[in-house]
Structures are given as C-alpha cells and as structure tokens.
PDB file of C-alpha atoms in Angstrom:
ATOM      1  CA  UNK A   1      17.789   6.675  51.071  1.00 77.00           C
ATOM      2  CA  UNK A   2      18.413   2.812  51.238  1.00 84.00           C
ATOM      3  CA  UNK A   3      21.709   1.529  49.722  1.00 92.00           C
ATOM      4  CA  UNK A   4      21.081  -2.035  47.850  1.00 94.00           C
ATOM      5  CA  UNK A   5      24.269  -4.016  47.364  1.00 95.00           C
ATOM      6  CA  UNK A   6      23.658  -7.359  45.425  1.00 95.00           C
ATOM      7  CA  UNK A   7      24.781 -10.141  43.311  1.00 94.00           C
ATOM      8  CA  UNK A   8      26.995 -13.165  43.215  1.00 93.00           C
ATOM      9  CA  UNK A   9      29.835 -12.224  45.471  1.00 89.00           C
ATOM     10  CA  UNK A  10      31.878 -15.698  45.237  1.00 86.00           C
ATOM     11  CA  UNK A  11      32.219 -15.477  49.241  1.00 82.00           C
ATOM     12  CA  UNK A  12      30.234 -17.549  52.142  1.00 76.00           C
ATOM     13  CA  UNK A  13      29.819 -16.875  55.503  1.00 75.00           C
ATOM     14  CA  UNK A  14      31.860 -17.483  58.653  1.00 72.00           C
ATOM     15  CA  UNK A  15      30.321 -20.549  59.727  1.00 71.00           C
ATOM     16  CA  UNK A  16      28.911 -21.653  56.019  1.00 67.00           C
ATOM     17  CA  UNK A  17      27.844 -25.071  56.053  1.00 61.00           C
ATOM     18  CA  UNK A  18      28.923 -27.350  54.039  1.00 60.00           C
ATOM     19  CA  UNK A  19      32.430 -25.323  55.084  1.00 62.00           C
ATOM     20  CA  UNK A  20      34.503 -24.153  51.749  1.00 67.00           C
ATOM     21  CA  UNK A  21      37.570 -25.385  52.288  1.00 71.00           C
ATOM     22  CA  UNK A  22      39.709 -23.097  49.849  1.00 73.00           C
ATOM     23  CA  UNK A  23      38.645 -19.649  50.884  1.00 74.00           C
ATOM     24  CA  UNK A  24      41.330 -17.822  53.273  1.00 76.00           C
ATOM     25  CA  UNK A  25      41.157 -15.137  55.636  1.00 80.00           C
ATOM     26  CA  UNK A  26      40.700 -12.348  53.054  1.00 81.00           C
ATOM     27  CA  UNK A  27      37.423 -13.695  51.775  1.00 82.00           C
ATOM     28  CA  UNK A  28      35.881 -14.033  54.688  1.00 80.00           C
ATOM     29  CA  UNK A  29      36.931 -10.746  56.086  1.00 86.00           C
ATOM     30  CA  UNK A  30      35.293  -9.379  52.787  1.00 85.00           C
ATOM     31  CA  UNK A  31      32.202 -10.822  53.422  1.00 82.00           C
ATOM     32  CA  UNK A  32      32.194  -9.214  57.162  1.00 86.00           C
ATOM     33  CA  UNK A  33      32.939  -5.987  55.920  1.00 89.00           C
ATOM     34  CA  UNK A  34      29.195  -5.525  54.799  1.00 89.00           C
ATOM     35  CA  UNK A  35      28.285  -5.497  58.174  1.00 86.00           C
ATOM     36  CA  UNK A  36      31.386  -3.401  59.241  1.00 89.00           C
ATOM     37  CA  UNK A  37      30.225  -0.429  57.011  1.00 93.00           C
ATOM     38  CA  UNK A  38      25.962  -0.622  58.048  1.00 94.00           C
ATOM     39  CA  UNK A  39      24.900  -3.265  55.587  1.00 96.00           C
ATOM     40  CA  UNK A  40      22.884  -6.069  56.859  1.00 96.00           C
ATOM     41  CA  UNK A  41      22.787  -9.624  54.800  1.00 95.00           C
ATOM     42  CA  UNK A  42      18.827  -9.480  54.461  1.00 96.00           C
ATOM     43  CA  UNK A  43      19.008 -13.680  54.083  1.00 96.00           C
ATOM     44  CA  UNK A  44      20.347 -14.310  57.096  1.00 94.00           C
ATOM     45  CA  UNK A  45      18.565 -11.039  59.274  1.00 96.00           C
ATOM     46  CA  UNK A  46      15.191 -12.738  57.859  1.00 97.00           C
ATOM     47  CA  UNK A  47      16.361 -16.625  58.344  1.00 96.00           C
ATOM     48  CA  UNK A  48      19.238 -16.412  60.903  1.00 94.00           C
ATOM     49  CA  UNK A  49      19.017 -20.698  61.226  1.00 92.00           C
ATOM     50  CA  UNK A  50      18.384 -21.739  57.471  1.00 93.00           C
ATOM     51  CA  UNK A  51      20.305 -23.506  55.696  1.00 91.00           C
ATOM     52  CA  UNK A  52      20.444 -22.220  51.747  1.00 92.00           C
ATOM     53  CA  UNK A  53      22.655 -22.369  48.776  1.00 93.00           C
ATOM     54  CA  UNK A  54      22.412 -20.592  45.517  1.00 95.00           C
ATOM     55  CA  UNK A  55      24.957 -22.209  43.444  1.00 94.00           C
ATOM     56  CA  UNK A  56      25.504 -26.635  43.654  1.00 91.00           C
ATOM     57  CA  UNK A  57      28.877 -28.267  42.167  1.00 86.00           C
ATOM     58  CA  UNK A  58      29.773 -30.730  40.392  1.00 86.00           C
ATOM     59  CA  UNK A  59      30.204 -33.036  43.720  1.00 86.00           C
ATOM     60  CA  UNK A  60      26.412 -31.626  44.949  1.00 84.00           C
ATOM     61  CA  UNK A  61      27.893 -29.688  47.482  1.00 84.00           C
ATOM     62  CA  UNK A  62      25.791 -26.174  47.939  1.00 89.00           C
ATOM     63  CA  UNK A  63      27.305 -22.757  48.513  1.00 89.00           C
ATOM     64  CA  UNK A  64      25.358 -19.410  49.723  1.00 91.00           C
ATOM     65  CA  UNK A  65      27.264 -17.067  47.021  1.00 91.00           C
ATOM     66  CA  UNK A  66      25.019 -14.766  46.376  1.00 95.00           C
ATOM     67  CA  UNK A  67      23.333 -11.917  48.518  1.00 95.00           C
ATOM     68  CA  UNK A  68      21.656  -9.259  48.977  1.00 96.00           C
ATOM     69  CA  UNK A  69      22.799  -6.728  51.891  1.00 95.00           C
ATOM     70  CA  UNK A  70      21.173  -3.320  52.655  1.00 96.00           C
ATOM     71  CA  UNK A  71      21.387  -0.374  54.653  1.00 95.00           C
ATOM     72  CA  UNK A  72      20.966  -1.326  58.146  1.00 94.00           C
ATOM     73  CA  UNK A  73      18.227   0.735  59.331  1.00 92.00           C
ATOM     74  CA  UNK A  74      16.686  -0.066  56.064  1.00 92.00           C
ATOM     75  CA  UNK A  75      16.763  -3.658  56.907  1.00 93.00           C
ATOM     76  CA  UNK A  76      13.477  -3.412  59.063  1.00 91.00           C
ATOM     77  CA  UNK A  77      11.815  -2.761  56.013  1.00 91.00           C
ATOM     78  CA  UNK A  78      12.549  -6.336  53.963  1.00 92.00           C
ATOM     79  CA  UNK A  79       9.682  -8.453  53.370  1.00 93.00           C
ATOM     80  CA  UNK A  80      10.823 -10.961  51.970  1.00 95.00           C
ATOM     81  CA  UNK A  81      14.462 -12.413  50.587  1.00 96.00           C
ATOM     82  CA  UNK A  82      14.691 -15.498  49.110  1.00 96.00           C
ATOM     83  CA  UNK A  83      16.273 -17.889  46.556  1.00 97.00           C
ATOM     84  CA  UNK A  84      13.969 -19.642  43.765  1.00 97.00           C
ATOM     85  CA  UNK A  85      15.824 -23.288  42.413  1.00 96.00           C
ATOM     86  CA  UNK A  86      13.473 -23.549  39.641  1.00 97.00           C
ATOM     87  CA  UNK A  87      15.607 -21.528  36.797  1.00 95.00           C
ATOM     88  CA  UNK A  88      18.694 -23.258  38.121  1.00 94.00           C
ATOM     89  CA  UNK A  89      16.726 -26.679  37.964  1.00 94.00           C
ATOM     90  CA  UNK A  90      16.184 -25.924  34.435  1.00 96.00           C
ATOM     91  CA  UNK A  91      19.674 -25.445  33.543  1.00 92.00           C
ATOM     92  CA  UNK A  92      18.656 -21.785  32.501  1.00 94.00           C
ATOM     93  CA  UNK A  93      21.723 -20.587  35.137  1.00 92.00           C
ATOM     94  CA  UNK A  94      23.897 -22.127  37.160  1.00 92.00           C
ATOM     95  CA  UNK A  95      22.806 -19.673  40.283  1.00 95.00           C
ATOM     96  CA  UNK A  96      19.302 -19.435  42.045  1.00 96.00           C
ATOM     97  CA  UNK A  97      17.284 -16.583  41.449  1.00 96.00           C
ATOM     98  CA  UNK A  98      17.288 -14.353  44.360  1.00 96.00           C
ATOM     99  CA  UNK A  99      14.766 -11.804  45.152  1.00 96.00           C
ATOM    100  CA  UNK A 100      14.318  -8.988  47.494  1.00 95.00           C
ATOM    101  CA  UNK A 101      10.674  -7.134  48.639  1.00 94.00           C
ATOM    102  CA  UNK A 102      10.939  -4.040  50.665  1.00 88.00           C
ATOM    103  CA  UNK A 103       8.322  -1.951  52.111  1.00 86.00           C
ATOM    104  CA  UNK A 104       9.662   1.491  52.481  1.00 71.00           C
ATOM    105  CA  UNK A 105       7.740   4.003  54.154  1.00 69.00           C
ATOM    106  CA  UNK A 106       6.548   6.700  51.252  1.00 67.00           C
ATOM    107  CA  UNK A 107       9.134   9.678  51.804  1.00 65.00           C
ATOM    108  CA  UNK A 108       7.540  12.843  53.207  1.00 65.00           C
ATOM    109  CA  UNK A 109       6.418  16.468  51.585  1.00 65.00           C
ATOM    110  CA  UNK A 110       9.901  17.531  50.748  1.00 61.00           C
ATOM    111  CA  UNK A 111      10.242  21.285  51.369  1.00 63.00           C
ATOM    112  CA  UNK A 112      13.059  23.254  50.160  1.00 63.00           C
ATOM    113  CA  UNK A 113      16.495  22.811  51.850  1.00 63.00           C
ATOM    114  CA  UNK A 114      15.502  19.527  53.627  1.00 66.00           C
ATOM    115  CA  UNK A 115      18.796  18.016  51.748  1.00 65.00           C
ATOM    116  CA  UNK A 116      17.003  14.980  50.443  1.00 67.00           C
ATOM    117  CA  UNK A 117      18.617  14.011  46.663  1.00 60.00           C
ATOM    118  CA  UNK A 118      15.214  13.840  45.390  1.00 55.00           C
ATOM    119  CA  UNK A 119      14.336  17.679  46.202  1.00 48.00           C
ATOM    120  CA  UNK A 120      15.459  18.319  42.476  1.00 46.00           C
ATOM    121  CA  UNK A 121      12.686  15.803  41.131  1.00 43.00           C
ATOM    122  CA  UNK A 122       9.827  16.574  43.546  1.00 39.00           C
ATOM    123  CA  UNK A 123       7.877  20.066  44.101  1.00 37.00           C
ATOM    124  CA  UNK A 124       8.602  22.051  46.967  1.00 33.00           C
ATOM    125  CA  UNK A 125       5.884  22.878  49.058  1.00 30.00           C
TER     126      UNK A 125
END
C-alpha cells in the first residue's frame, strides 16, 4: 500500500536556490530523512533540474516549502506533481496549490490470508 506524506513542511532542499540563509543543520537533515526512511520527493524525482517555489516573500524571494513525498517503489507510479500559482496570485493563500496524480496498478483478487489490510473490505475468493 503506498504511504502519501504531504503538506507545507517549512524546509527546502540541500542545494535550494535562492539558498535560505536561516535554516541550520537540523532542517535540512529533516528534509533528507524522507529519503532515509523510502520516501521519494515526487517534485524533484519528476523535475530533478526545475526550478519551483510554492510560497514568495515579502522581498520576492521564492521558497520550495511544500511537498509531496511517497513510498519509493510507489514513486514509479506518479503522473504528474505540480504547483498551480493561480490561487496564490489571487491572494486566496499565501502557498501554491500542489497536486499529485498517481496511477496505481488495480490490486489483485485478494484471497484469504494474503495479509493485505484491505482483505477485511474485499471478498475472498
């Protein structure tokens, strides 16, 4: 079953550009323990060289603060994950909207005992 972990985490990327001069080690080390427990950052496994932010300051400068990571083998199954300006353009939020299409595979016949959470909600066959 795919784990989804998402929302506005307050952290960047090692390497963020513009760089955010006030986070330490700690934050950064957050943000890399994602990937050290099997969750990949589906932005940046779909657009490894673009540059995008989803929240602007005051001074213009753009930050990449919110994500969406899931479970690695999962991640072959993201269609798309982007960030829409047009609600933070508006002055509806002060974050992009970011959304998230996967295409998971339909999960098999279950069949009693296979272990699957689901089993309870399904027929056995």
């Amino acid at each position: 079953m795919p784990v989804i972990v998402a929302g506005d985490l307050n952290v960047v990327e090692r390497g963020h550009q513009p760089p955010h001069k006030v986070f330490g080690a700690w934050e950064y080390a957050f943000c890399d323990s994602f990937q050290a427990t099997n969750l990949t950052d589906v932005f940046r496994h779909l657009h490894p060289d673009k540059t995008a932010h989803s929240w602007y300051g005051l001074t213009g400068a753009g930050f990449r603060f919110d994500h969406v990571f899931v479970s690695t083998p999962h991640a072959a199954h993201v269609a798309a994950c982007d960030y829409h300006q047009q609600a933070r353009e508006a002055g509806l939020t002060d974050h992009a909207v970011m959304t998230l299409r996967l295409g998971l595979p339909a999960h098999p016949k279950h069949v009693k005992g296979c272990g699957c959470p689901l089993t309870a909600y399904s027929h056995t066959v």
